[in-house]
Coordinates of C-alpha atoms in Angstrom, one line a residue:
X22 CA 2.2 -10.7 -9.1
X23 CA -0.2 -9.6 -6.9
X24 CA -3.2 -7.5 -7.6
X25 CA -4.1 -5.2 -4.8
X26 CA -7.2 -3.2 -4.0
X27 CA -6.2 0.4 -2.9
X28 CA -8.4 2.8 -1.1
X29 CA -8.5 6.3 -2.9
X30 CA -7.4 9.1 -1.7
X31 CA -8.5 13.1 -4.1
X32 CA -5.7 15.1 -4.5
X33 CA -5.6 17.0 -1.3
X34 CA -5.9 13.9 1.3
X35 CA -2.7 12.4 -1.3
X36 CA -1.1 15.5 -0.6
X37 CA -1.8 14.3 3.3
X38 CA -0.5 11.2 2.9
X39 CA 2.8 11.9 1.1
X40 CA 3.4 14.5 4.1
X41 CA 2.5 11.8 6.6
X42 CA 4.1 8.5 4.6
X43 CA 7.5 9.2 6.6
X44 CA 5.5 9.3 10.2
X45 CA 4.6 5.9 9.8
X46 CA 6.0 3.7 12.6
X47 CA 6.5 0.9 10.4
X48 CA 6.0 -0.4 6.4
X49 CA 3.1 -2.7 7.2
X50 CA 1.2 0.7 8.7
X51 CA 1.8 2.7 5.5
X52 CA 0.5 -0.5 3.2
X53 CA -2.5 -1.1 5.3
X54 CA -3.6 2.8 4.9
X55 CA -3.1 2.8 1.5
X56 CA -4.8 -0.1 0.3
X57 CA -7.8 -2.5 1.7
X58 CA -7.5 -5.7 0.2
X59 CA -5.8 -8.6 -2.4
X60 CA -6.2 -10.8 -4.9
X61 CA -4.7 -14.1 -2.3
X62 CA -6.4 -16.9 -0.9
X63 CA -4.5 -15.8 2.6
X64 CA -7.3 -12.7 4.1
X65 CA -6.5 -9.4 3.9
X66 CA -5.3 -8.8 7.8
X67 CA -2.3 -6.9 9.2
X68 CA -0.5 -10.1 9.8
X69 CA -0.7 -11.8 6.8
X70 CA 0.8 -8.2 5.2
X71 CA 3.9 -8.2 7.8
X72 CA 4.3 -11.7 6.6
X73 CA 4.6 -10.5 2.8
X74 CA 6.9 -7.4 3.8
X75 CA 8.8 -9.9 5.7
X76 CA 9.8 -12.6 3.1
X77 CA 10.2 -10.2 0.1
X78 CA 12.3 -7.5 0.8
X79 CA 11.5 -4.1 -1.4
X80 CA 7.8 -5.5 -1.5
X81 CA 6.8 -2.6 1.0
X82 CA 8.3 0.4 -1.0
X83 CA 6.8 -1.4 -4.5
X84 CA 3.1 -1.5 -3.4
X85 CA 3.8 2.0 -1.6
X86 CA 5.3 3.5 -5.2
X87 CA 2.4 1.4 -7.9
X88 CA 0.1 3.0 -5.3
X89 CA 1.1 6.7 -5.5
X90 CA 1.4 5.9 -9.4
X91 CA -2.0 5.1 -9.5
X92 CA -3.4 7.3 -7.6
X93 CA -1.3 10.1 -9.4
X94 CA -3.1 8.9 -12.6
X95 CA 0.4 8.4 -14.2
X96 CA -0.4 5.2 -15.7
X97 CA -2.7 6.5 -17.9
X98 CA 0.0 7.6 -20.1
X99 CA -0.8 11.0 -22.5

């Protein structure tokens, strides 16, 4: 697994980015806005994130979903 550092976003610049997650031109855009950093000895720079999306299919829509379940506050549980 690996542990990412995502940028927060209140409720109305979420609201933004779910309108504006489609607009994206490509997977590595929407994972670089939404988070800022990881727990790899590789830095955290665009290319070394096209290189993860690249070799593990599904990894982009993963980080992109823990993100807006975070953020959402739904893994807080009741």
């Amino acid at each position: 697994p690996i542990e990412f550092t995502f940028k927060h976003r209140d409720e109305d610049a979420f609201k933004e980015f779910g309108k504006k997650l489609k607009t994206y031109k490509s997977d590595t855009d929407a994972v670089m806005d939404i988070a800022c950093g990881w727990d790899l000895e590789q830095p955290w720079e665009r290319e070394n994130v096209e290189k993860l999306i690249k070799r593990y299919l599904g990894s982009a829509k993963a980080i992109i979903d823990k993100y807006a379940m975070v953020n959402s506050g739904a893994e807080l549980g009741n």
